[in-house]
Coordinates of C-alpha atoms and ligand atoms in Angstrom, one line a residue:
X933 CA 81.9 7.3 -60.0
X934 CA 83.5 10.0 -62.0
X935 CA 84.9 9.5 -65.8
X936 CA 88.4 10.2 -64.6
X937 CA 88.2 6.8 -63.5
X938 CA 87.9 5.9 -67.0
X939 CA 91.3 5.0 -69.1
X940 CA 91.7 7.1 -71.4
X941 CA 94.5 5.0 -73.3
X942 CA 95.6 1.2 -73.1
X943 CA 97.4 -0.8 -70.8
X944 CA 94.6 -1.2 -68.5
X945 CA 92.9 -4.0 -66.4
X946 CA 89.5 -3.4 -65.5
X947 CA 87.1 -5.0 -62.9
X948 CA 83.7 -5.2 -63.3
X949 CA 80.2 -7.4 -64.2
X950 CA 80.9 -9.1 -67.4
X951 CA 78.6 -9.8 -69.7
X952 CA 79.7 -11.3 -73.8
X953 CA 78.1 -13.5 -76.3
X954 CA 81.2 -16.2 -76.6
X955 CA 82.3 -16.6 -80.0
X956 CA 81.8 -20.7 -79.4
X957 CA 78.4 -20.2 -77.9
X958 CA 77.3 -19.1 -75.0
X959 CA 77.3 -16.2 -72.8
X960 CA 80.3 -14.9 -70.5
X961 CA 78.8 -13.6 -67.5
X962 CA 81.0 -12.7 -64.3
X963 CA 79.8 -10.3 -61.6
X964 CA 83.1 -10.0 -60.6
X965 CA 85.3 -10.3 -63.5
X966 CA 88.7 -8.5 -64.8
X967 CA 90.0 -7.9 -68.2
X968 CA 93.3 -6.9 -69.1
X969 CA 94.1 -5.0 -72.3
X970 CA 97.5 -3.9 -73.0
X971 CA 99.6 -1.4 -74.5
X972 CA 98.0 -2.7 -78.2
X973 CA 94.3 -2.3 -77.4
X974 CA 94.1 -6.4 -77.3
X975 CA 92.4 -7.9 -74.6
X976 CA 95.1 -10.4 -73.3
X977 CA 93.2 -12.0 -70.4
X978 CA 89.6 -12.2 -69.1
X979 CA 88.2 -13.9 -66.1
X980 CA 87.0 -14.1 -62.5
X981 CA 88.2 -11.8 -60.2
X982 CA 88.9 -14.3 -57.7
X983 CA 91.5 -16.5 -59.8
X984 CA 93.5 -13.5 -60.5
X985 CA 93.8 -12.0 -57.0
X986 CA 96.8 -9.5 -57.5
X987 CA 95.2 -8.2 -60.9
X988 CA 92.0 -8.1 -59.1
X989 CA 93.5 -5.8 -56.5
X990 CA 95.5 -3.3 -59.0
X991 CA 92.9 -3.2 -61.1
X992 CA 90.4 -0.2 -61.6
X993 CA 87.1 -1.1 -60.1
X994 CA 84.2 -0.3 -62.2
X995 CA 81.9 -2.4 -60.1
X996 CA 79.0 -2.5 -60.4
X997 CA 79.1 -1.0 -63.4
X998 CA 78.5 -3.8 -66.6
X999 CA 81.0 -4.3 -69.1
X1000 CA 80.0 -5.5 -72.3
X1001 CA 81.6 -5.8 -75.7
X1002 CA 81.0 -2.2 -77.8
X1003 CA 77.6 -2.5 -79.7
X1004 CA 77.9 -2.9 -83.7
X1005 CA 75.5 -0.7 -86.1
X1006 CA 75.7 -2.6 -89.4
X1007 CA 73.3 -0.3 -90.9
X1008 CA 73.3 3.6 -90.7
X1009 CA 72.9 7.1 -92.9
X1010 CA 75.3 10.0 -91.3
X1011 CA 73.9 12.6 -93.2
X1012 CA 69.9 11.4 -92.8
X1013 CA 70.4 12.0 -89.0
X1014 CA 68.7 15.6 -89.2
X1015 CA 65.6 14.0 -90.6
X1016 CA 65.3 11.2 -88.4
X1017 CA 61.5 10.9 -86.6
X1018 CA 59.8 12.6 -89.7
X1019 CA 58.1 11.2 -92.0
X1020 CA 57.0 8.0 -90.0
X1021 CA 54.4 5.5 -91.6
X1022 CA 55.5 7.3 -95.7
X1023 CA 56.4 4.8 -98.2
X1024 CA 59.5 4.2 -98.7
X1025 CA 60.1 5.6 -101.9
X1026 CA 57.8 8.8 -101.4
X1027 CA 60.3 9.3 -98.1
X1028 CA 63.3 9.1 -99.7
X1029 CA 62.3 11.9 -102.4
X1030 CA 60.8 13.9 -99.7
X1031 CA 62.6 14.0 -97.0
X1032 CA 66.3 12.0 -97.5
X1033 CA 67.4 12.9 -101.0
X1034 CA 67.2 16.9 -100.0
X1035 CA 69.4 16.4 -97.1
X1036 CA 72.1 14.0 -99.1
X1037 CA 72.0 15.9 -101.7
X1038 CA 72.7 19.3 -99.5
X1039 CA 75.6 17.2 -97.5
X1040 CA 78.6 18.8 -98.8
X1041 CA 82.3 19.2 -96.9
X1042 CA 81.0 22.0 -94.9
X1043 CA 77.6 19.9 -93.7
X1044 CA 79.7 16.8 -92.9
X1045 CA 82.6 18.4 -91.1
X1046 CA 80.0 19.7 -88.5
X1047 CA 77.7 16.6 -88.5
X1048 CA 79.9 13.6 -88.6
X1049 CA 82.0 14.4 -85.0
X1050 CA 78.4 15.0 -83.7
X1051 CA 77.1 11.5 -84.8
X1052 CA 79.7 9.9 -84.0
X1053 CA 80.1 11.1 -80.0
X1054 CA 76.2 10.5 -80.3
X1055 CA 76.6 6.8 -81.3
X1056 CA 79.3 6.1 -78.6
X1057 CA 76.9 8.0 -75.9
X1058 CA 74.3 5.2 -76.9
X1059 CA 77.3 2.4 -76.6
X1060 CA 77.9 2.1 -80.5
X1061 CA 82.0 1.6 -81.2
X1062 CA 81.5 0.1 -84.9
X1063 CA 79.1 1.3 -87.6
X1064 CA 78.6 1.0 -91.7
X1065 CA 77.6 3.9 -92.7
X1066 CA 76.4 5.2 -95.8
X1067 CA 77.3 8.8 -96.6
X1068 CA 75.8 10.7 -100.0
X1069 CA 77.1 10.3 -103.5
X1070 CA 79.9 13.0 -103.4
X1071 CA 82.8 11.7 -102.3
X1072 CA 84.5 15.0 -101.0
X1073 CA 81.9 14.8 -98.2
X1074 CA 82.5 11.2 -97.7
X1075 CA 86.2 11.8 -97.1
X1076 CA 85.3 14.1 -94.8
X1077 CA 83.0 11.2 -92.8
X1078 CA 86.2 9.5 -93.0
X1079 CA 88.4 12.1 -91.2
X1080 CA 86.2 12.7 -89.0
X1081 CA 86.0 9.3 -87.7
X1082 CA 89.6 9.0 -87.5
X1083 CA 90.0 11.7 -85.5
X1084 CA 87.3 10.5 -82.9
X1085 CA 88.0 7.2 -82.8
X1086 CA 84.9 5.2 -83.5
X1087 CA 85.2 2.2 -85.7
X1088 CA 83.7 3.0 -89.3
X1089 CA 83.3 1.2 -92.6
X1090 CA 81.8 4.2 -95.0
X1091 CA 81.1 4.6 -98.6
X1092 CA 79.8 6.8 -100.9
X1093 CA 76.4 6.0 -102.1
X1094 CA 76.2 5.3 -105.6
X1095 CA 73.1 6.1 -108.1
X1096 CA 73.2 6.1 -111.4
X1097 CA 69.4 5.3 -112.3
X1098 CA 67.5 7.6 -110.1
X1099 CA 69.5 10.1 -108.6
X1100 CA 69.9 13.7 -107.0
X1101 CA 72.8 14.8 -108.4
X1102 CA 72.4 17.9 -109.8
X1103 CA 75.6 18.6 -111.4
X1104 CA 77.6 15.6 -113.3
X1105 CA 76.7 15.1 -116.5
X1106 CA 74.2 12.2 -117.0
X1107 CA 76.8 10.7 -119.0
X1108 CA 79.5 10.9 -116.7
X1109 CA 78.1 9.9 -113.5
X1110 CA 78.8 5.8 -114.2
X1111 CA 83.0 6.3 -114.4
X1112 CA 83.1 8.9 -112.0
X1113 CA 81.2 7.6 -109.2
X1114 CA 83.4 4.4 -109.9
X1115 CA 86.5 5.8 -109.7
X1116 CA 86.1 8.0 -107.0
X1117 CA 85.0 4.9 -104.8
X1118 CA 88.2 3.3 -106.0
X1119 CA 90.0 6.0 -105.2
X1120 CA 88.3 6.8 -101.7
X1121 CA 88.6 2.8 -101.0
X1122 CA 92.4 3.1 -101.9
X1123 CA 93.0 5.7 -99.4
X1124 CA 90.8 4.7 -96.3
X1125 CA 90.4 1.1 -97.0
X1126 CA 92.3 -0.4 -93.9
X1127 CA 93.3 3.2 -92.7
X1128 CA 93.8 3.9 -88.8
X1129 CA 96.0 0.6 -88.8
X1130 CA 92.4 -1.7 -90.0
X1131 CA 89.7 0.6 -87.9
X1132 CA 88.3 2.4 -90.5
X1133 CA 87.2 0.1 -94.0
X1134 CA 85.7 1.1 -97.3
X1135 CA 82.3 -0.2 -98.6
X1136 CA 81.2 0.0 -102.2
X1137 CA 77.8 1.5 -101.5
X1138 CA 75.0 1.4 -104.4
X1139 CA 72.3 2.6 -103.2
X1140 CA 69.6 -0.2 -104.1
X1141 CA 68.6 -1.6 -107.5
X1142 CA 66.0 0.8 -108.1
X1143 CA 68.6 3.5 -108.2
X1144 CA 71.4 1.5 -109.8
X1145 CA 71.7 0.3 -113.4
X1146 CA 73.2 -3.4 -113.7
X1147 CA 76.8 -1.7 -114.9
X1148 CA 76.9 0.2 -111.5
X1149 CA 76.3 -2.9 -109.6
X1150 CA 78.7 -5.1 -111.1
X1151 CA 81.4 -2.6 -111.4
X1152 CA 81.4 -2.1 -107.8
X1153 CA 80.9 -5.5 -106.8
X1154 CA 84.0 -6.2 -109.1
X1155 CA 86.2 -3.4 -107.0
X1156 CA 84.8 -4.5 -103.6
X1157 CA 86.0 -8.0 -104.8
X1158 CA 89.1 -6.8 -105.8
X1159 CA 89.9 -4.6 -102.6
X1160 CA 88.7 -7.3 -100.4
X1161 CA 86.0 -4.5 -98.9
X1162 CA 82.5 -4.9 -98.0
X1163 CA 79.7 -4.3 -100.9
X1164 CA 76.5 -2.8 -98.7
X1165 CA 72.7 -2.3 -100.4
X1166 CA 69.3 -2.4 -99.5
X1167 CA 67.1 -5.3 -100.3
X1168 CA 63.4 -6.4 -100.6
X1169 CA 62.3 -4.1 -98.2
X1170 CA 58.9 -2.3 -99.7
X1171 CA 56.7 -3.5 -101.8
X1172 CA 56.7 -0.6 -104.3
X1173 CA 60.2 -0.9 -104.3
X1174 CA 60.0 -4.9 -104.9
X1175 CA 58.2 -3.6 -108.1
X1176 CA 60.3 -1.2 -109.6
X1177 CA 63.4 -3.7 -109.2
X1178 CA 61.4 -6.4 -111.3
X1179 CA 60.2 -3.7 -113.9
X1180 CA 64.2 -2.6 -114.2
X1181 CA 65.4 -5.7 -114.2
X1182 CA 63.2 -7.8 -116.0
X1183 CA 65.8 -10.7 -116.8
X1184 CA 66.1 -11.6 -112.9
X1185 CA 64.2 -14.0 -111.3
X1186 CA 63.7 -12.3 -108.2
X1187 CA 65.2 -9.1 -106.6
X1188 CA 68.2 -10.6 -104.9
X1189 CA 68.6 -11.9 -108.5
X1190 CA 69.6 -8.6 -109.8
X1191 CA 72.3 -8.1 -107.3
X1192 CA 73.7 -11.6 -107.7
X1193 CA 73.9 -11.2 -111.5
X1194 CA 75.8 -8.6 -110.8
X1195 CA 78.8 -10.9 -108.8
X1196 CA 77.2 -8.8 -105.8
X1197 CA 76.9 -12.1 -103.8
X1198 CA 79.5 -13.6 -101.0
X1199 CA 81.5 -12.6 -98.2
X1200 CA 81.7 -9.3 -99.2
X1201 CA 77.8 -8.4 -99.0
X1202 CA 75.8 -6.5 -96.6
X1203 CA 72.4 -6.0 -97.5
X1204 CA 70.0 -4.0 -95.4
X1205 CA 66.3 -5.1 -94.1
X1206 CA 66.1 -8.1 -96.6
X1207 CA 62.1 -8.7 -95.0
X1208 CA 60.2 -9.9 -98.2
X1209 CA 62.5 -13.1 -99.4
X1210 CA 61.8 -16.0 -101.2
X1211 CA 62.8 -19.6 -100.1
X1212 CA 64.9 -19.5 -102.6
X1213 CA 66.0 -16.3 -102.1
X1214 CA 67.0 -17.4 -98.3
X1215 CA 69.1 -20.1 -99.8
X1216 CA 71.2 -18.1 -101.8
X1217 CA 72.1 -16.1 -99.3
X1218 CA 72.9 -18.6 -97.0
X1219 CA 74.7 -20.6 -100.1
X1220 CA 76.9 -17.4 -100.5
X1221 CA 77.6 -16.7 -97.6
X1222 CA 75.8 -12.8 -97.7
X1223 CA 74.9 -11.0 -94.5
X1224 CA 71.9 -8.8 -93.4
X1225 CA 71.8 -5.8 -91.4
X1226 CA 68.3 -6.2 -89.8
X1227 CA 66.7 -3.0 -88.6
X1228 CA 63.5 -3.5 -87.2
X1229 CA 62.2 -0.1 -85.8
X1230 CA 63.0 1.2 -89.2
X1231 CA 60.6 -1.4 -90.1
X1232 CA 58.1 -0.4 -88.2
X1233 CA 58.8 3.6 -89.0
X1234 CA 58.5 3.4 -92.6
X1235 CA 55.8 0.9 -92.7
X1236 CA 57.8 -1.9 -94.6
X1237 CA 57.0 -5.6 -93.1
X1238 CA 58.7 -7.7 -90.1
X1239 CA 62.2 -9.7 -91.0
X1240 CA 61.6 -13.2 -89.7
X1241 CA 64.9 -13.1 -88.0
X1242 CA 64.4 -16.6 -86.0
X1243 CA 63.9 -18.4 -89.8
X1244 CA 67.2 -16.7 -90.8
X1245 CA 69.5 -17.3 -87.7
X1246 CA 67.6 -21.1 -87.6
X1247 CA 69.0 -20.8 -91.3
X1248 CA 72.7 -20.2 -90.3
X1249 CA 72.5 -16.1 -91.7
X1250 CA 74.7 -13.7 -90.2
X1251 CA 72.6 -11.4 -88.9
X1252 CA 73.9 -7.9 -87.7
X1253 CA 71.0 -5.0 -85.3
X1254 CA 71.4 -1.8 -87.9
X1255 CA 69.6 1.2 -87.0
X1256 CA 69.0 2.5 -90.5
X1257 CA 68.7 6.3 -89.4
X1258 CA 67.2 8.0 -90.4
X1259 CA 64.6 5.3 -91.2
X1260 CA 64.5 5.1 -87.6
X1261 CA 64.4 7.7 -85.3
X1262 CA 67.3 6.2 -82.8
X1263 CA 70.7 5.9 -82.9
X1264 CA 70.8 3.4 -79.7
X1265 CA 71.1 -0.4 -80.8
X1266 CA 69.7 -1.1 -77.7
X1267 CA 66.4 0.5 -78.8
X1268 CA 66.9 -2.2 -81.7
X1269 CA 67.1 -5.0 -79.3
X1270 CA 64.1 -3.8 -77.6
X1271 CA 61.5 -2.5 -80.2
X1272 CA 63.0 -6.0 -82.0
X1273 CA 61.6 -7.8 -79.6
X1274 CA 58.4 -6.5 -79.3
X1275 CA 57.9 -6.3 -82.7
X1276 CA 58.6 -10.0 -83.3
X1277 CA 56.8 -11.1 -79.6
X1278 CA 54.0 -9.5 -80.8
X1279 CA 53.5 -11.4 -83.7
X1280 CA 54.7 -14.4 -82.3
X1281 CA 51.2 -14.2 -79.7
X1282 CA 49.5 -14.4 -83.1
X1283 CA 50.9 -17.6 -84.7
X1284 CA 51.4 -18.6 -80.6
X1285 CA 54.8 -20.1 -80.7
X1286 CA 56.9 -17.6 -78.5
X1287 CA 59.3 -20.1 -79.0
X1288 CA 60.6 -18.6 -82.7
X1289 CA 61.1 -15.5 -80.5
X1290 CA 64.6 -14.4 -79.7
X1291 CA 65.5 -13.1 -75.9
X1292 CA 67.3 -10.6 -74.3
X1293 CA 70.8 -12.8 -74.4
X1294 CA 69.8 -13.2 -78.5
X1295 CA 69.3 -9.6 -78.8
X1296 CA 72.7 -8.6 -77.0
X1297 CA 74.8 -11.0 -79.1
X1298 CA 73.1 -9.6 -82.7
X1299 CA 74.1 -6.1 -81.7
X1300 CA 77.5 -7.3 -81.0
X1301 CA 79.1 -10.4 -82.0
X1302 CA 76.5 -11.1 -84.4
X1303 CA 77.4 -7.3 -86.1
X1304 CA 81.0 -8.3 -86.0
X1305 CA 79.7 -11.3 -87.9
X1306 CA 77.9 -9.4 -90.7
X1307 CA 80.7 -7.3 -90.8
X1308 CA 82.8 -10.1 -91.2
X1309 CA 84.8 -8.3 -88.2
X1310 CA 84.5 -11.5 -85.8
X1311 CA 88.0 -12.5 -85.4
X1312 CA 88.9 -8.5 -84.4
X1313 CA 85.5 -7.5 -82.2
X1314 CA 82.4 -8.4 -80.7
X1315 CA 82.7 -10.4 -77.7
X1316 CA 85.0 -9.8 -74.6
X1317 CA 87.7 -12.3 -75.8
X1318 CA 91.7 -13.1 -75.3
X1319 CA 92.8 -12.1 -78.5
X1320 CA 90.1 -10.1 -79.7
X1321 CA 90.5 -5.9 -79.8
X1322 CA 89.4 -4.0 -76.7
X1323 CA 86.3 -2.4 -78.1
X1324 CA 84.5 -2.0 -74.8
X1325 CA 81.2 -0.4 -73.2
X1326 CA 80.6 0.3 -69.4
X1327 CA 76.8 0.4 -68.3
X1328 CA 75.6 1.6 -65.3
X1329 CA 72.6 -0.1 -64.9
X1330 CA 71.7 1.3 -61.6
X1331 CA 70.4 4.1 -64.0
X1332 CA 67.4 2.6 -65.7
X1333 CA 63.9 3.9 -66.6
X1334 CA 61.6 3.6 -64.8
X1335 CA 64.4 3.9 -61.9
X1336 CA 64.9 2.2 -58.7
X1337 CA 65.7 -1.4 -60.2
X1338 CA 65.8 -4.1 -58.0
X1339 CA 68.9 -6.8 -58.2
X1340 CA 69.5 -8.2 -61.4
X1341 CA 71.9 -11.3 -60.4
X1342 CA 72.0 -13.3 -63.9
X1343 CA 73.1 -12.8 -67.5
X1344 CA 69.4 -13.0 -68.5
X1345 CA 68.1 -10.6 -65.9
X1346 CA 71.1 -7.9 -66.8
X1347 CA 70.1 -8.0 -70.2
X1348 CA 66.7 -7.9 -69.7
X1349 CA 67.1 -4.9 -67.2
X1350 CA 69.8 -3.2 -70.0
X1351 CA 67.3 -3.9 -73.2
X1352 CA 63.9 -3.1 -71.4
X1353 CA 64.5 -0.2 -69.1
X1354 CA 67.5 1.7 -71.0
X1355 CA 67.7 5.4 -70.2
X1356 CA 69.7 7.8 -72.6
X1357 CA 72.7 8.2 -70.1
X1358 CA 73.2 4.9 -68.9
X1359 CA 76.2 3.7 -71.1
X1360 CA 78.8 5.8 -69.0
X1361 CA 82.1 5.0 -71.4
X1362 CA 83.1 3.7 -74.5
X1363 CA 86.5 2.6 -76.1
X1364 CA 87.6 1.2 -79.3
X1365 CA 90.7 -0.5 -78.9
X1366 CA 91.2 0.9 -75.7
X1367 CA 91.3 4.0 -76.4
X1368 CA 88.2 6.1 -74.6
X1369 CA 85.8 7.5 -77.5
X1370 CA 84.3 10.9 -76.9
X1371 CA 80.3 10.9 -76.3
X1372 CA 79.2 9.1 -73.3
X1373 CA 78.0 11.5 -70.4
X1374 CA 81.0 12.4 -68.2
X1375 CA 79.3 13.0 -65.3
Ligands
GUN2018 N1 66.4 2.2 -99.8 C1 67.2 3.0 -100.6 N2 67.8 4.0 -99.9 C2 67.3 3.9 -98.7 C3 67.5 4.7 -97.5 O1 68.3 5.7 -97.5 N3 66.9 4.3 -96.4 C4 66.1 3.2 -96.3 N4 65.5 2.8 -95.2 N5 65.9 2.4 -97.4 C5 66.5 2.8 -98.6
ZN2019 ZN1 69.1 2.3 -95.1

C-alpha cells in the first residue's frame, strides 16, 4: 500500500481493523470497521463495516492495516533529544549537570528551529500525535518549539522550564530571574495558550522543587490557575533528589508537600515519575485530582525505582505513558508499553501475584486515552469515538520484529503483537485532526 492512499486532509471515511480503549470501559475492536471524519477533523461515526454497507464500499480501504487512536506522550524534553542513550544508570542529579543542562542551556532560536520539526516528524513516525513537552528556560526558544509545532501539526502543550534555585542560566541577573521567568511564561501562555483553534496549550513548567524556590512555584501555579493551563513538574523520583527537596523545604511534610503549599495541586497538575510516594502522599493526589506522567524505561535508564502503576490506577489516578527523553533513550510510547511491562512483570514474579500486572489492552489505553486523561484532553482525544477529534494512527502490523507474524485475530493478540514485536517503521500514518502529520515512513 502506498501513502498516497493516505488523506492528507478531512472529510474522509476509512476502513480498517479497529482497535480503542472506550472512554466507558472497554475496548473497541472491529477487524472490519469504518470511521468517518468530516470536513472538521471530528470523527462523526464509527462502526462495523457490515452495518454501513455503502460507506463501507466508498470508503478507502486500509485493511489490514490497524487503526488506533494517536498515542499520547505526557512527558517529554525537545531539546534533551541529542543526549538521549548517554549517561544510562547516572544519578539523576549528576545527569542533569552533566549531560542535560549543557544542551538546555545551548538551546537557543537557532538550535530549536532545526531540532523541533525533527522531533516532531520523529514522534509521529513512532505514532505519537499529542505530547507535553518541556523546552529550556529561555522563552524565545520555546516560542520557537511552539511554531514549529504549528506548522507540522502535532498536538503540543509546551512550556518554558522555570529555575530559579539551581539553574544554568548564565546571563539574567540572579535578581531578576523570579519576575522574568514569570512574566515571560505569562506572556508565552497568552499567545499560544489555545493557539491552532485548541491544538497547541501552554504549561507552566518549574522544573522540580530542587530547582525552584516556593515563590516560583506558587507564582506559576497561581497563572496556570488563572489561564486554566496545565502546571507540569517532576516528583519523587531519586532518592538524592527526595533529599534535597526536604533540606529546601524543611516546613513540608513530605515532597509532594512542597508543591501543594504552593496551590500546585488539582486539575491543573502533571507531575512526572511520581515512584517513591507516601500513603498519604497517594491520597492527596487522588483527593485533588493531580495526574502523573509515568515513564518507566526512564526509570530503568537513570536508575530511579519502579512506579507501582496497578496501586495507582486501583487508586483511581490518571495515569498518562511519558517517555521522558532524554531520560530514556526512545521516543516510541510503544517502547513504554513494552519495557513497562516487563519492568513491572518482572517484579511481579517476585511478590508472585501477576495479577497487579497490567496487559497489553492496559498498556494501549495509558498511551492513549489514559494520556488524554492526564492531560485532561479526554473529551477532545484518545479513543476512536463519535464526537471525539480525528487524531488517528494506521499500523501495519504485518511488519513486526522478529517478522513473519502469524494471525493475530483478537484485541488482546493485536496488541500484544503491536507492543511486543514493534519495528521502527511499522506505524505507516499519522493525523491530528485529520490532517496527515509529516514523519511516518512513506514508503
Ligand atoms: N528532574 C528534573 N529535571 C529533570 C529532567 O530533565 N529529566 C528527568 N528525568 N528528571 C528531572
Ligand atoms: Zn523529565
Amino acid at each position: 500500500m502506498s501513502s498516497a492512499t493516505f488523506p492528507k486532509q478531512p472529510p474522509f471515511t476509512l476502513r480498517a481493523r479497529l482497535l480503542s480503549p472506550l472512554a466507558d470501559g472497554g475496548t473497541l475492536w472491529l477487524s472490519d470497521g469504518i470511521v468517518e471524519v468530516d470536513a472538521a477533523g471530528h470523527i462523526r461515526h464509527v462502526g462495523a463495516a457490515a452495518d454501513a454497507p455503502r460507506a463501507a464500499e466508498t470508503a478507502i480501504d486500509l485493511r489490514p492495516f490497524v487503526l488506533m487512536p494517536g498515542l499520547v506522550d505526557t512527558h517529554v524534553h525537545i531539546p534533551q533529544v541529542p543526549a538521549a542513550g548517554l549517561g544510562a544508570g547516572t544519578d539523576l542529579l549528576a545527569w542533569l549537570e552533566r549531560y542535560v543542562f549543557p544542551l538546555e542551556r545551548a538551546f537557543d532560536v537557532a538550535a530549536a528551529d532545526d531540532l523541533a520539526p525533527k522531533v516532531y516528524r520523529a514522534m509521529a513516525a513512532a505514532g505519537t500525535t499529542t505530547i507535553s513537552a518541556y523546552a529550556a528556560i529561555w522563552p524565545d526558544s520555546t516560542e520557537a518549539c511552539f511554531r514549529a509545532a504549528e506548522a507540522h501539526g502535532i498536538r503540543a502543550t509546551i512550556g518554558a522550564v522555570l529555575m530559579d534555585r539551581v539553574t544554568y542560566d548564565d546571563r539574567t541577573p540572579p535578581g531578576d530571574i523570579l519576575e522574568n521567568a514569570i512574566r515571560s511564561s505569562g506572556e508565552l501562555c497568552e499567545r499560544w495558550h489555545g493557539g491552532a483553534d485548541g491544538r497547541l496549550r501552554y504549561a507552566f513548567t518549574p522544573r522540580f522543587a530542587v530547582s525552584c524556590t516556593a515563590d516560583m512555584l506558587r507564582e506559576s501555579a497561581s497563572l496556570a490557575e488563572h489561564y486554566g493551563a496545565t502546571w507540569q513538574t517532576h516528583l519523587s523520583e531519586d532518592a538524592r533528589e527526595m533529599a534535597a527537596v526536604a533540606e529546601h523545604f524543611p516546613e513540608a511534610r513530605d515532597y509532594l508537600d512542597a508543591y501543594d503549599r504552593a496551590g500546585g495541586l488539582g486539575r491543573k497538575a502533571l507531575f512526572a515519575h511520581a515512584i517513591h510516594l507516601s500513603e498519604r502522599e497517594i491520597a492527596r493526589v487522588v483527593e485533588t485530582g493531580s495526574a502523573i506522567a509515568h515513564c518507566p524505561v526512564s526509570n530503568m535508564f537513570i536508575r530511579s525505582g519502579v512506579m507501582p502503576v496497578r496501586r495507582y490506577l486501583d487508586n483511581g489516578l490518571r495515569v498518562g505513558l511519558g517517555t521522558d527523553v532524554a531520560g530514556a533513550p526512545e521516543l516510541s510510547v510503544i517502547t513504554q508499553m513494552r519495557l513497562g511491562f516487563f519492568q513491572h512483570n518482572s517484579r511481579a514474579t517476585r511478590v508472585d501475584d501477576d495479577a497487579t500486572v497490567p496487559g497489553p489492552l492496559d498498556w494501549i489505553r495509558l498511551g492513549t486515552l489514559g494520556g488524554a486523561q492526564a492531560l485532561g484532553l479526554d473529551d477532545v482525544i484518545g479513543s476512536i469515538e463519535p464526537g471525539k477529534e480525528a487524531d488517528l494512527i494506521a499500523l501495519d502490523l504485518d511488519r513486526c520484529s522478529p517478522p513473519n507474524a502469524g494471525p493475530a485475530t483478537d484485541a488482546d493478540e493485536v496488541a500484544s503483537r503491536l507492543i511486543f514485536r514493534e519495528r521502527a517503521d511499522m506505524v505507516r500514518a499519522a493525523w491530528v485532526r485529520g490532517r496527515r502529520l509529516e514523519g511516518p515512513p512513506t514508503a
